[in-house]
């Protein structure tokens, strides 16, 4: 948990490659955060999904659930079955670093993305029928102007931008600048999860994506990639850290 | 749901007086918001609780869970068993109105309570072992200076106020001013829930409290007051309202 706070991304290796591991990890900390995808969700190919995540397509870098007023703090992904063919790699990028660079290199675009509210929405039924929407600036800052979180998700951004028409071009220009900074290789992790590995990352700070893959069968059995995911909130993580700090280090209570 | 948005408080009458009603109501909308108290929670007398709520004592007006970064949006309380003796009345006050008055009558106190961060915390184990804490201004405003939410909960406010010593007196003075405005009778609802009634209210806008009561037995049976509670987030309520607006009124999607 300390490393997750510090670096925004950690990995657990050698977990069993079966269902329910994310829940077990979450239960050690607190409890899973329920969303419109249920408690645990399975990332696999579906043919009638309302989300690109549950297909075999490439997934551009993004954070999850920006159409919620309060985005879950941490996402877990557990690899139950990895495809033997090429593709299906997980990709991670520290958005804090991308934002810091954009601010230094193109303050105008940075400014626009902290001010202009973009609309995000999800309509469909993967777990329950849902029509969620939320307008928010893409780059969220604290009262002191520090990086607080990112809400970049082009897969669920609404098809229009709700600004006066004269401003549309500069918003798209700022989005393009961010997009270019985002894919620079020196801040880009490409890693194909192995079966039994669990990755946990800050859903407000670390963008994630995936390369495309194909559905495969072997001896009549489905050998396609299968991940299980879950969310966990920072409140529960900090609560557990305080309890452990008290019991292990004798740190006094508030 | 429309009335809940508009007035902040609604009542459902004639529900059965048994367990699981809050969950049924939540499931019609979306799903229950899980907290450190679990999904549903029972409000009854316990003798080793870490919360004053689960005793028979008087409960001063408050909002729930200010020690969370994100407080659940709506609280439901369902009366399963009401005490036959005096007491156990529910009390509700619209905090928006209290805040508007404070702003008009004592702008200085209003200003202090929108700026100074108070600490709230919960340590204990009612459902899972917990040490939650959060610092926040008591009166939360939107970017446009409008009332957004209240975080008044003296039962879970930490025993110190984290400001320079010279400021302590004026913070207590502001708190006292708010407290005086809060109990004015023309904004005060006192209502003893009847068995089978469910009250749902905005947990960021409507303060709730309770008068003290006593534990009673009759013919060897526990006849004490028993409420069941649950939380539901605004995201899910608005989602359901959009879906209904589409299916009932033909309102086009975003």
Short mmCIF file of C-alpha atoms in Angstrom, two decimals:
data_model
loop_
_atom_site.label_atom_id
_atom_site.label_comp_id
_atom_site.label_asym_id
_atom_site.label_seq_id
_atom_site.Cartn_x
_atom_site.Cartn_y
_atom_site.Cartn_z
CA UNK A 1 0.00 0.00 0.00
CA UNK A 2 2.92 2.35 0.74
CA UNK A 3 4.28 1.74 -2.76
CA UNK A 4 0.88 2.23 -4.33
CA UNK A 5 0.61 5.63 -2.65
CA UNK A 6 4.14 6.57 -3.71
CA UNK A 7 4.41 5.20 -7.25
CA UNK A 8 0.76 4.80 -8.26
CA UNK A 9 1.27 1.23 -9.52
CA UNK A 10 2.26 -2.06 -7.90
CA UNK A 11 2.23 -5.70 -8.88
CA UNK A 12 1.49 -8.88 -6.93
CA UNK A 13 3.03 -12.00 -8.46
CA UNK A 14 2.32 -15.71 -8.07
CA UNK A 15 -1.38 -15.44 -7.18
CA UNK A 16 -3.51 -18.43 -8.23
CA UNK A 17 -4.91 -18.10 -11.77
CA UNK A 18 -8.56 -18.49 -10.80
CA UNK A 19 -11.58 -16.31 -10.05
CA UNK A 20 -12.04 -14.24 -6.92
CA UNK A 21 -8.43 -13.15 -6.36
CA UNK A 22 -9.19 -9.42 -6.69
CA UNK A 23 -11.91 -9.79 -4.10
CA UNK A 24 -9.50 -11.55 -1.74
CA UNK A 25 -6.96 -8.74 -2.12
CA UNK A 26 -9.65 -6.08 -1.55
CA UNK A 27 -11.00 -7.91 1.50
CA UNK A 28 -7.53 -7.84 3.06
CA UNK A 29 -7.70 -4.04 2.82
CA UNK A 30 -11.39 -3.22 3.20
CA UNK A 31 -14.04 -4.10 0.65
CA UNK A 32 -14.56 -3.77 -3.08
CA UNK A 33 -16.08 -0.63 -4.52
CA UNK A 34 -19.27 -1.56 -6.31
CA UNK A 35 -19.90 0.15 -9.68
CA UNK A 36 -22.22 -0.21 -12.66
CA UNK A 37 -20.01 -3.17 -13.62
CA UNK A 38 -20.81 -4.94 -10.33
CA UNK A 39 -18.18 -5.86 -7.75
CA UNK A 40 -15.66 -7.97 -9.71
CA UNK A 41 -15.83 -7.61 -13.45
CA UNK A 42 -14.42 -9.93 -16.12
CA UNK A 43 -12.42 -8.36 -18.94
CA UNK A 44 -12.91 -10.73 -21.84
CA UNK A 45 -14.37 -10.75 -25.31
CA UNK A 46 -18.10 -10.22 -25.35
CA UNK A 47 -20.06 -9.71 -28.51
CA UNK A 48 -22.82 -7.42 -27.26
CA UNK A 49 -20.97 -5.24 -24.79
CA UNK A 50 -21.60 -1.53 -24.36
CA UNK A 51 -17.91 -1.08 -23.51
CA UNK A 52 -14.91 -1.36 -25.82
CA UNK A 53 -13.05 -2.92 -22.87
CA UNK A 54 -14.98 -6.14 -23.24
CA UNK A 55 -13.93 -6.73 -26.87
CA UNK A 56 -10.60 -7.79 -28.37
CA UNK A 57 -9.89 -4.32 -29.77
CA UNK A 58 -7.01 -2.06 -28.93
CA UNK A 59 -7.82 0.19 -25.97
CA UNK A 60 -6.24 3.63 -26.02
CA UNK A 61 -4.79 4.92 -22.77
CA UNK A 62 -7.48 6.09 -20.36
CA UNK A 63 -8.65 6.21 -16.77
CA UNK A 64 -11.83 4.39 -15.82
CA UNK A 65 -15.30 5.68 -14.95
CA UNK A 66 -14.96 9.46 -15.49
CA UNK A 67 -18.77 9.52 -15.87
CA UNK A 68 -19.01 9.09 -12.09
CA UNK A 69 -18.99 12.12 -9.83
CA UNK A 70 -16.48 10.20 -7.71
CA UNK A 71 -14.19 7.87 -9.63
CA UNK A 72 -13.03 4.78 -7.75
CA UNK A 73 -9.50 5.36 -6.46
CA UNK A 74 -7.65 2.18 -7.34
CA UNK A 75 -8.17 -0.45 -10.00
CA UNK A 76 -6.98 -4.05 -9.76
CA UNK A 77 -6.52 -6.32 -12.76
CA UNK A 78 -5.77 -10.00 -12.29
CA UNK A 79 -4.61 -12.14 -15.19
CA UNK A 80 -6.46 -15.47 -15.13
CA UNK A 81 -5.63 -16.52 -18.68
CA UNK A 82 -3.23 -14.84 -21.07
CA UNK A 83 -3.44 -15.27 -24.85
CA UNK A 84 -0.63 -17.24 -26.45
CA UNK A 85 -0.80 -15.17 -29.61
CA UNK A 86 0.63 -11.70 -30.06
CA UNK A 87 -1.18 -8.77 -28.40
CA UNK A 88 -3.18 -8.27 -25.26
CA UNK A 89 -0.31 -6.36 -23.63
CA UNK A 90 -1.22 -3.99 -20.82
CA UNK A 91 0.01 -0.42 -21.11
CA UNK A 92 0.44 2.10 -18.32
CA UNK A 93 1.43 5.76 -18.26
CA UNK A 94 1.86 8.07 -15.27
CA UNK A 95 -0.50 10.96 -16.08
CA UNK A 96 1.05 13.15 -13.40
CA UNK A 97 4.26 13.23 -15.43
CA UNK A 98 2.40 13.91 -18.69
CA UNK A 99 0.53 16.80 -17.06
CA UNK A 100 3.72 18.27 -15.54
CA UNK A 101 5.36 18.22 -18.97
CA UNK A 102 2.39 19.73 -20.74
CA UNK A 103 2.37 22.52 -18.17
CA UNK A 104 6.05 23.25 -18.82
CA UNK A 105 5.95 22.93 -22.62
CA UNK A 106 2.54 24.33 -23.48
CA UNK A 107 1.02 26.27 -20.55
CA UNK A 108 -1.91 27.40 -22.71
CA UNK A 109 -3.07 23.85 -23.45
CA UNK A 110 -2.54 22.92 -19.80
CA UNK A 111 -4.68 25.89 -18.75
CA UNK A 112 -7.49 24.96 -21.14
CA UNK A 113 -7.60 21.36 -19.95
CA UNK A 114 -7.85 22.45 -16.30
CA UNK A 115 -10.74 24.83 -17.08
CA UNK A 116 -12.96 23.45 -19.85
CA UNK A 117 -15.42 20.82 -18.71
CA UNK A 118 -15.69 17.77 -20.95
CA UNK A 119 -18.70 15.49 -20.89
CA UNK A 120 -18.31 11.78 -20.25
CA UNK A 121 -21.11 9.26 -20.37
CA UNK A 122 -21.91 5.56 -20.31
CA UNK A 123 -25.13 4.14 -21.68
CA UNK A 124 -25.69 0.41 -21.75
CA UNK A 125 -26.09 -2.65 -19.67
CA UNK A 126 -23.09 -4.75 -18.70
CA UNK A 127 -24.23 -5.34 -15.14
CA UNK A 128 -27.20 -3.04 -14.56
CA UNK A 129 -28.85 -0.71 -17.08
CA UNK A 130 -27.06 2.57 -16.88
CA UNK A 131 -27.05 6.09 -18.19
CA UNK A 132 -24.31 7.84 -16.28
CA UNK A 133 -22.91 11.23 -17.23
CA UNK A 134 -20.64 13.81 -15.73
CA UNK A 135 -19.02 17.07 -16.88
CA UNK A 136 -15.54 17.73 -15.52
CA UNK A 137 -12.21 19.32 -16.44
CA UNK A 138 -9.79 16.73 -17.82
CA UNK A 139 -6.97 17.85 -15.56
CA UNK A 140 -8.06 18.27 -11.94
CA UNK A 141 -5.97 20.39 -9.58
CA UNK A 142 -6.01 20.84 -5.82
CA UNK A 143 -6.75 24.26 -4.30
CA UNK A 144 -2.97 24.79 -4.28
CA UNK A 145 -2.68 24.11 -8.03
CA UNK A 146 -1.08 20.69 -7.59
CA UNK A 147 -2.01 17.70 -9.77
CA UNK A 148 -5.00 15.94 -8.25
CA UNK A 149 -6.30 13.63 -10.94
CA UNK A 150 -6.85 13.06 -14.63
CA UNK A 151 -10.13 12.29 -16.38
CA UNK A 152 -8.93 11.25 -19.84
CA UNK A 153 -11.12 8.68 -21.49
CA UNK A 154 -11.74 9.17 -25.19
CA UNK A 155 -13.79 5.95 -25.31
CA UNK A 156 -16.49 7.52 -23.14
CA UNK A 157 -16.07 11.21 -23.96
CA UNK A 158 -19.30 12.56 -25.44
CA UNK A 159 -19.35 13.30 -29.18
CA UNK A 160 -19.59 17.06 -28.67
CA UNK A 161 -17.63 19.60 -26.64
CA UNK A 162 -19.83 21.97 -24.71
CA UNK A 163 -18.01 25.29 -25.31
CA UNK A 164 -18.76 28.38 -27.43
CA UNK A 165 -18.06 27.57 -31.07
CA UNK A 166 -15.06 29.93 -31.25
CA UNK A 167 -13.33 27.89 -28.55
CA UNK A 168 -13.78 24.42 -30.08
CA UNK A 169 -10.59 24.48 -32.14
CA UNK A 170 -8.33 25.43 -29.24
CA UNK A 171 -9.86 22.71 -27.05
CA UNK A 172 -9.16 20.10 -29.72
CA UNK A 173 -5.65 21.52 -30.14
CA UNK A 174 -5.05 21.14 -26.37
CA UNK A 175 -6.42 17.59 -26.42
CA UNK A 176 -4.10 16.75 -29.31
CA UNK A 177 -1.10 18.20 -27.44
CA UNK A 178 -1.93 16.09 -24.43
CA UNK A 179 -2.41 13.02 -26.60
CA UNK A 180 1.02 13.53 -28.18
CA UNK A 181 2.72 13.95 -24.79
CA UNK A 182 0.90 10.92 -23.43
CA UNK A 183 2.41 8.37 -25.79
CA UNK A 184 6.07 9.40 -25.41
CA UNK A 185 8.06 6.22 -24.93
CA UNK A 186 10.11 7.27 -21.87
CA UNK A 187 6.96 7.34 -19.70
CA UNK A 188 5.32 4.31 -21.29
CA UNK A 189 5.15 0.84 -19.74
CA UNK A 190 4.21 -2.05 -22.02
CA UNK A 191 3.84 -5.33 -20.16
CA UNK A 192 1.99 -8.51 -21.00
CA UNK A 193 0.59 -9.77 -17.72
CA UNK A 194 1.45 -13.38 -16.86
CA UNK A 195 -1.14 -15.73 -15.46
CA UNK A 196 -1.42 -15.19 -11.71
CA UNK A 197 -0.19 -11.60 -11.75
CA UNK A 198 -2.29 -8.83 -10.23
CA UNK A 199 -1.60 -5.21 -11.06
CA UNK A 200 -3.06 -2.44 -8.88
CA UNK A 201 -2.90 1.21 -9.93
CA UNK A 202 -4.21 4.65 -9.01
CA UNK A 203 -7.22 5.19 -11.26
CA UNK A 204 -6.93 8.97 -11.00
CA UNK A 205 -3.23 9.12 -11.80
CA UNK A 206 -2.23 6.15 -13.96
CA UNK A 207 -3.73 5.74 -17.42
CA UNK A 208 -4.05 2.23 -18.72
CA UNK A 209 -4.59 0.70 -22.14
CA UNK A 210 -4.24 -2.54 -24.06
CA UNK A 211 -3.03 -3.74 -27.44
CA UNK A 212 -5.51 -5.69 -29.61
CA UNK A 213 -5.53 -9.47 -29.55
CA UNK A 214 -7.40 -12.32 -31.20
CA UNK A 215 -9.68 -14.98 -29.80
CA UNK A 216 -8.00 -18.39 -29.81
CA UNK A 217 -9.12 -21.95 -29.24
CA UNK A 218 -6.96 -25.01 -28.63
CA UNK A 219 -8.24 -28.61 -28.57
CA UNK A 220 -11.75 -27.17 -28.59
CA UNK A 221 -11.07 -25.08 -25.47
CA UNK A 222 -11.29 -21.29 -25.25
CA UNK A 223 -7.74 -20.08 -24.71
CA UNK A 224 -8.56 -16.37 -25.01
CA UNK A 225 -7.24 -13.72 -22.71
CA UNK A 226 -9.22 -13.33 -19.47
CA UNK A 227 -8.61 -10.74 -16.78
CA UNK A 228 -10.67 -10.08 -13.70
CA UNK A 229 -10.90 -6.55 -12.36
CA UNK A 230 -12.10 -4.74 -9.25
CA UNK A 231 -12.05 -1.29 -7.69
CA UNK A 232 -11.02 -0.21 -4.23
CA UNK A 233 -11.28 3.29 -2.74
CA UNK A 234 -8.42 5.29 -1.23
CA UNK A 235 -10.48 5.87 1.93
CA UNK A 236 -10.30 2.14 2.71
CA UNK A 237 -6.62 1.90 1.83
CA UNK A 238 -5.66 4.80 4.10
CA UNK A 239 -7.87 3.37 6.85
CA UNK A 240 -6.05 0.03 6.67
CA UNK A 241 -2.65 1.78 6.60
CA UNK A 242 -3.53 3.71 9.79
CA UNK A 243 -4.67 0.53 11.54
CA UNK A 244 -1.47 -1.30 10.55
CA UNK A 245 0.65 1.67 11.52
CA UNK A 246 -0.95 1.55 14.95
CA UNK A 247 -0.66 -2.21 15.47
CA UNK A 248 2.80 -2.67 13.91
CA UNK A 249 4.56 0.59 14.78
CA UNK A 250 2.60 1.71 17.82
CA UNK A 251 1.71 5.01 16.14
CA UNK A 252 -0.83 6.71 18.40
CA UNK A 253 -4.33 7.47 17.19
CA UNK A 254 -5.54 10.92 16.23
CA UNK B 1 -36.60 10.74 -7.19
CA UNK B 2 -37.69 14.12 -8.63
CA UNK B 3 -38.93 15.18 -5.19
CA UNK B 4 -35.75 13.96 -3.54
CA UNK B 5 -33.70 16.15 -5.90
CA UNK B 6 -35.98 19.14 -5.31
CA UNK B 7 -36.73 18.97 -1.58
CA UNK B 8 -33.91 16.81 -0.24
CA UNK B 9 -36.27 14.55 1.71
CA UNK B 10 -39.07 12.15 0.78
CA UNK B 11 -41.06 9.45 2.54
CA UNK B 12 -42.38 6.09 1.38
CA UNK B 13 -45.33 4.83 3.44
CA UNK B 14 -46.87 1.40 3.91
CA UNK B 15 -43.74 -0.69 3.25
CA UNK B 16 -43.64 -4.05 5.09
CA UNK B 17 -42.06 -3.82 8.54
CA UNK B 18 -39.36 -6.42 7.93
CA UNK B 19 -35.68 -6.58 6.95
CA UNK B 20 -34.36 -5.88 3.48
CA UNK B 21 -36.74 -3.09 2.44
CA UNK B 22 -33.97 -0.48 2.02
CA UNK B 23 -32.13 -2.88 -0.25
CA UNK B 24 -35.27 -3.42 -2.34
CA UNK B 25 -35.73 0.32 -2.75
CA UNK B 26 -32.06 0.77 -3.70
CA UNK B 27 -32.21 -2.09 -6.19
CA UNK B 28 -35.12 -0.41 -7.97
CA UNK B 29 -32.80 2.54 -8.55
CA UNK B 30 -29.31 1.02 -8.83
CA UNK B 31 -27.49 -0.63 -5.96
CA UNK B 32 -26.62 0.14 -2.37
CA UNK B 33 -23.47 2.07 -1.57
CA UNK B 34 -21.26 -0.09 0.61
CA UNK B 35 -19.53 1.65 3.56
CA UNK B 36 -17.63 0.70 6.71
CA UNK B 37 -21.06 -0.20 8.13
CA UNK B 38 -21.65 -2.76 5.38
CA UNK B 39 -24.50 -2.55 2.88
CA UNK B 40 -27.62 -2.36 5.06
CA UNK B 41 -27.05 -1.36 8.65
CA UNK B 42 -29.33 -1.80 11.64
CA UNK B 43 -29.87 1.19 13.91
CA UNK B 44 -30.63 -0.34 17.31
CA UNK B 45 -29.21 -0.41 20.79
CA UNK B 46 -25.84 -2.13 20.97
CA UNK B 47 -23.72 -2.16 24.07
CA UNK B 48 -20.25 -2.17 22.55
CA UNK B 49 -20.69 0.07 19.53
CA UNK B 50 -18.09 2.57 18.35
CA UNK B 51 -20.90 4.84 17.17
CA UNK B 52 -23.36 6.82 19.26
CA UNK B 53 -25.98 6.01 16.59
CA UNK B 54 -26.20 2.43 17.81
CA UNK B 55 -27.15 3.35 21.38
CA UNK B 56 -30.38 4.74 22.85
CA UNK B 57 -28.90 8.20 23.43
CA UNK B 58 -30.03 11.43 21.92
CA UNK B 59 -28.28 12.11 18.62
CA UNK B 60 -27.61 15.75 17.77
CA UNK B 61 -28.30 16.90 14.23
CA UNK B 62 -25.58 15.76 11.82
CA UNK B 63 -24.80 14.41 8.37
CA UNK B 64 -23.31 10.93 8.07
CA UNK B 65 -19.79 9.80 7.16
CA UNK B 66 -17.87 13.11 6.87
CA UNK B 67 -14.68 11.06 7.48
CA UNK B 68 -15.01 9.77 3.91
CA UNK B 69 -13.45 11.69 1.05
CA UNK B 70 -16.75 11.14 -0.75
CA UNK B 71 -19.81 11.00 1.45
CA UNK B 72 -22.66 8.83 0.21
CA UNK B 73 -25.30 11.00 -1.43
CA UNK B 74 -28.57 9.72 0.00
CA UNK B 75 -29.48 7.93 3.19
CA UNK B 76 -32.53 5.70 3.67
CA UNK B 77 -33.98 4.83 7.05
CA UNK B 78 -36.73 2.24 7.36
CA UNK B 79 -38.70 1.83 10.55
CA UNK B 80 -39.08 -1.88 11.35
CA UNK B 81 -40.09 -1.45 15.00
CA UNK B 82 -40.95 1.77 16.79
CA UNK B 83 -40.76 2.12 20.56
CA UNK B 84 -44.07 2.50 22.36
CA UNK B 85 -42.54 4.73 25.01
CA UNK B 86 -41.71 8.39 24.59
CA UNK B 87 -38.68 9.34 22.47
CA UNK B 88 -36.97 7.89 19.43
CA UNK B 89 -38.34 10.70 17.23
CA UNK B 90 -36.43 11.45 14.04
CA UNK B 91 -35.38 15.04 13.45
CA UNK B 92 -34.50 16.68 10.16
CA UNK B 93 -33.21 20.11 9.23
CA UNK B 94 -32.45 21.55 5.79
CA UNK B 95 -28.82 22.65 6.10
CA UNK B 96 -29.03 24.71 2.92
CA UNK B 97 -31.48 27.03 4.65
CA UNK B 98 -29.34 27.22 7.81
CA UNK B 99 -26.28 28.10 5.73
CA UNK B 100 -28.15 30.76 3.71
CA UNK B 101 -29.30 32.40 6.95
CA UNK B 102 -25.89 32.29 8.56
CA UNK B 103 -24.45 33.93 5.46
CA UNK B 104 -27.02 36.74 5.68
CA UNK B 105 -26.85 37.25 9.45
CA UNK B 106 -23.20 36.59 10.21
CA UNK B 107 -21.06 36.65 7.05
CA UNK B 108 -17.88 36.34 9.10
CA UNK B 109 -18.89 33.01 10.68
CA UNK B 110 -20.09 31.79 7.29
CA UNK B 111 -16.72 32.71 5.76
CA UNK B 112 -14.77 30.89 8.49
CA UNK B 113 -16.81 27.70 8.12
CA UNK B 114 -16.25 27.64 4.35
CA UNK B 115 -12.46 28.05 4.79
CA UNK B 116 -11.24 26.29 7.94
CA UNK B 117 -10.80 22.56 7.57
CA UNK B 118 -12.16 20.48 10.42
CA UNK B 119 -11.01 16.93 11.08
CA UNK B 120 -13.48 14.08 11.22
CA UNK B 121 -12.62 10.51 12.09
CA UNK B 122 -14.08 7.11 12.87
CA UNK B 123 -12.15 4.45 14.74
CA UNK B 124 -13.82 1.19 15.66
CA UNK B 125 -15.38 -1.92 14.32
CA UNK B 126 -19.08 -2.08 13.64
CA UNK B 127 -18.75 -3.99 10.39
CA UNK B 128 -15.03 -3.97 9.52
CA UNK B 129 -12.19 -2.52 11.57
CA UNK B 130 -11.81 1.07 10.54
CA UNK B 131 -9.71 4.16 11.07
CA UNK B 132 -11.10 6.69 8.63
CA UNK B 133 -10.24 10.36 8.72
CA UNK B 134 -10.73 13.39 6.55
CA UNK B 135 -10.13 17.13 6.85
CA UNK B 136 -12.70 19.35 5.14
CA UNK B 137 -14.46 22.70 5.46
CA UNK B 138 -17.80 22.31 7.19
CA UNK B 139 -19.63 24.33 4.55
CA UNK B 140 -18.74 23.26 1.02
CA UNK B 141 -19.43 25.62 -1.88
CA UNK B 142 -19.39 25.12 -5.63
CA UNK B 143 -16.94 27.08 -7.82
CA UNK B 144 -19.73 29.65 -8.21
CA UNK B 145 -20.09 30.09 -4.44
CA UNK B 146 -23.39 28.20 -4.22
CA UNK B 147 -24.18 25.78 -1.39
CA UNK B 148 -22.85 22.34 -2.28
CA UNK B 149 -22.90 20.37 0.93
CA UNK B 150 -22.53 20.39 4.67
CA UNK B 151 -20.16 18.31 6.79
CA UNK B 152 -21.49 18.91 10.27
CA UNK B 153 -21.06 15.98 12.61
CA UNK B 154 -20.02 16.83 16.15
CA UNK B 155 -20.17 13.14 17.11
CA UNK B 156 -17.20 12.36 14.84
CA UNK B 157 -15.37 15.71 14.82
CA UNK B 158 -11.86 15.27 16.19
CA UNK B 159 -11.15 16.61 19.68
CA UNK B 160 -8.86 19.38 18.39
CA UNK B 161 -9.17 22.06 15.72
CA UNK B 162 -6.15 22.27 13.48
CA UNK B 163 -5.69 26.06 13.22
CA UNK B 164 -3.19 28.56 14.67
CA UNK B 165 -3.98 29.09 18.35
CA UNK B 166 -5.08 32.69 17.81
CA UNK B 167 -7.84 31.49 15.51
CA UNK B 168 -9.34 28.82 17.77
CA UNK B 169 -11.78 31.12 19.53
CA UNK B 170 -13.28 32.54 16.34
CA UNK B 171 -13.73 29.03 14.90
CA UNK B 172 -15.62 27.94 18.01
CA UNK B 173 -17.62 31.14 17.86
CA UNK B 174 -18.59 30.38 14.24
CA UNK B 175 -19.49 26.80 15.17
CA UNK B 176 -21.69 28.07 17.98
CA UNK B 177 -23.43 30.53 15.66
CA UNK B 178 -24.16 27.72 13.23
CA UNK B 179 -25.38 25.51 16.04
CA UNK B 180 -27.79 28.21 17.24
CA UNK B 181 -29.17 28.76 13.72
CA UNK B 182 -29.48 25.01 13.18
CA UNK B 183 -32.04 24.39 15.94
CA UNK B 184 -34.45 27.19 15.10
CA UNK B 185 -37.92 25.72 15.17
CA UNK B 186 -39.20 27.05 11.83
CA UNK B 187 -36.74 24.84 9.93
CA UNK B 188 -37.02 21.85 12.23
CA UNK B 189 -38.96 18.67 11.49
CA UNK B 190 -39.68 16.33 14.40
CA UNK B 191 -41.39 13.14 13.35
CA UNK B 192 -41.61 9.74 14.98
CA UNK B 193 -41.43 7.23 12.14
CA UNK B 194 -44.23 4.66 12.04
CA UNK B 195 -43.54 1.02 11.36
CA UNK B 196 -43.27 0.46 7.63
CA UNK B 197 -42.24 4.03 6.79
CA UNK B 198 -39.04 4.70 4.84
CA UNK B 199 -37.50 8.14 4.82
CA UNK B 200 -34.87 9.02 2.19
CA UNK B 201 -32.84 12.23 2.40
CA UNK B 202 -29.87 14.01 0.86
CA UNK B 203 -26.95 13.21 3.15
CA UNK B 204 -25.04 16.32 2.05
CA UNK B 205 -27.93 18.72 2.53
CA UNK B 206 -30.29 17.40 5.21
CA UNK B 207 -29.06 16.97 8.77
CA UNK B 208 -30.73 14.29 10.82
CA UNK B 209 -30.90 13.51 14.52
CA UNK B 210 -32.90 11.58 17.07
CA UNK B 211 -34.32 12.05 20.55
CA UNK B 212 -33.28 9.59 23.25
CA UNK B 213 -35.41 6.55 24.01
CA UNK B 214 -35.39 3.58 26.36
CA UNK B 215 -35.11 -0.13 25.75
CA UNK B 216 -38.44 -1.88 26.38
CA UNK B 217 -39.55 -5.47 26.68
CA UNK B 218 -43.12 -6.81 26.64
CA UNK B 219 -44.12 -10.38 27.45
CA UNK B 220 -40.40 -11.25 27.39
CA UNK B 221 -39.99 -9.88 23.82
CA UNK B 222 -37.69 -7.04 22.79
CA UNK B 223 -39.95 -4.19 21.77
CA UNK B 224 -37.17 -1.64 21.32
CA UNK B 225 -36.92 0.73 18.41
CA UNK B 226 -35.29 -0.80 15.31
CA UNK B 227 -34.51 1.01 12.08
CA UNK B 228 -32.65 -0.32 9.08
CA UNK B 229 -30.54 2.05 7.02
CA UNK B 230 -28.75 2.13 3.68
CA UNK B 231 -26.94 4.56 1.40
CA UNK B 232 -27.40 5.24 -2.28
CA UNK B 233 -25.29 7.53 -4.46
CA UNK B 234 -26.60 10.40 -6.57
CA UNK B 235 -24.81 9.01 -9.64
CA UNK B 236 -27.13 5.99 -9.60
CA UNK B 237 -30.23 8.10 -8.94
CA UNK B 238 -29.52 10.44 -11.86
CA UNK B 239 -28.71 7.45 -14.06
CA UNK B 240 -32.09 5.88 -13.30
CA UNK B 241 -33.86 9.21 -13.83
CA UNK B 242 -32.26 9.54 -17.30
CA UNK B 243 -33.27 6.00 -18.25
CA UNK B 244 -36.86 6.59 -17.09
CA UNK B 245 -36.97 9.95 -18.84
CA UNK B 246 -35.97 8.20 -22.04
CA UNK B 247 -38.39 5.27 -21.74
CA UNK B 248 -41.37 7.23 -20.37
CA UNK B 249 -41.02 10.62 -22.03
CA UNK B 250 -38.99 9.72 -25.11
CA UNK B 251 -36.27 12.21 -24.12
CA UNK B 252 -33.37 11.63 -26.53
CA UNK B 253 -29.99 10.49 -25.25
CA UNK B 254 -26.94 12.74 -24.98
#
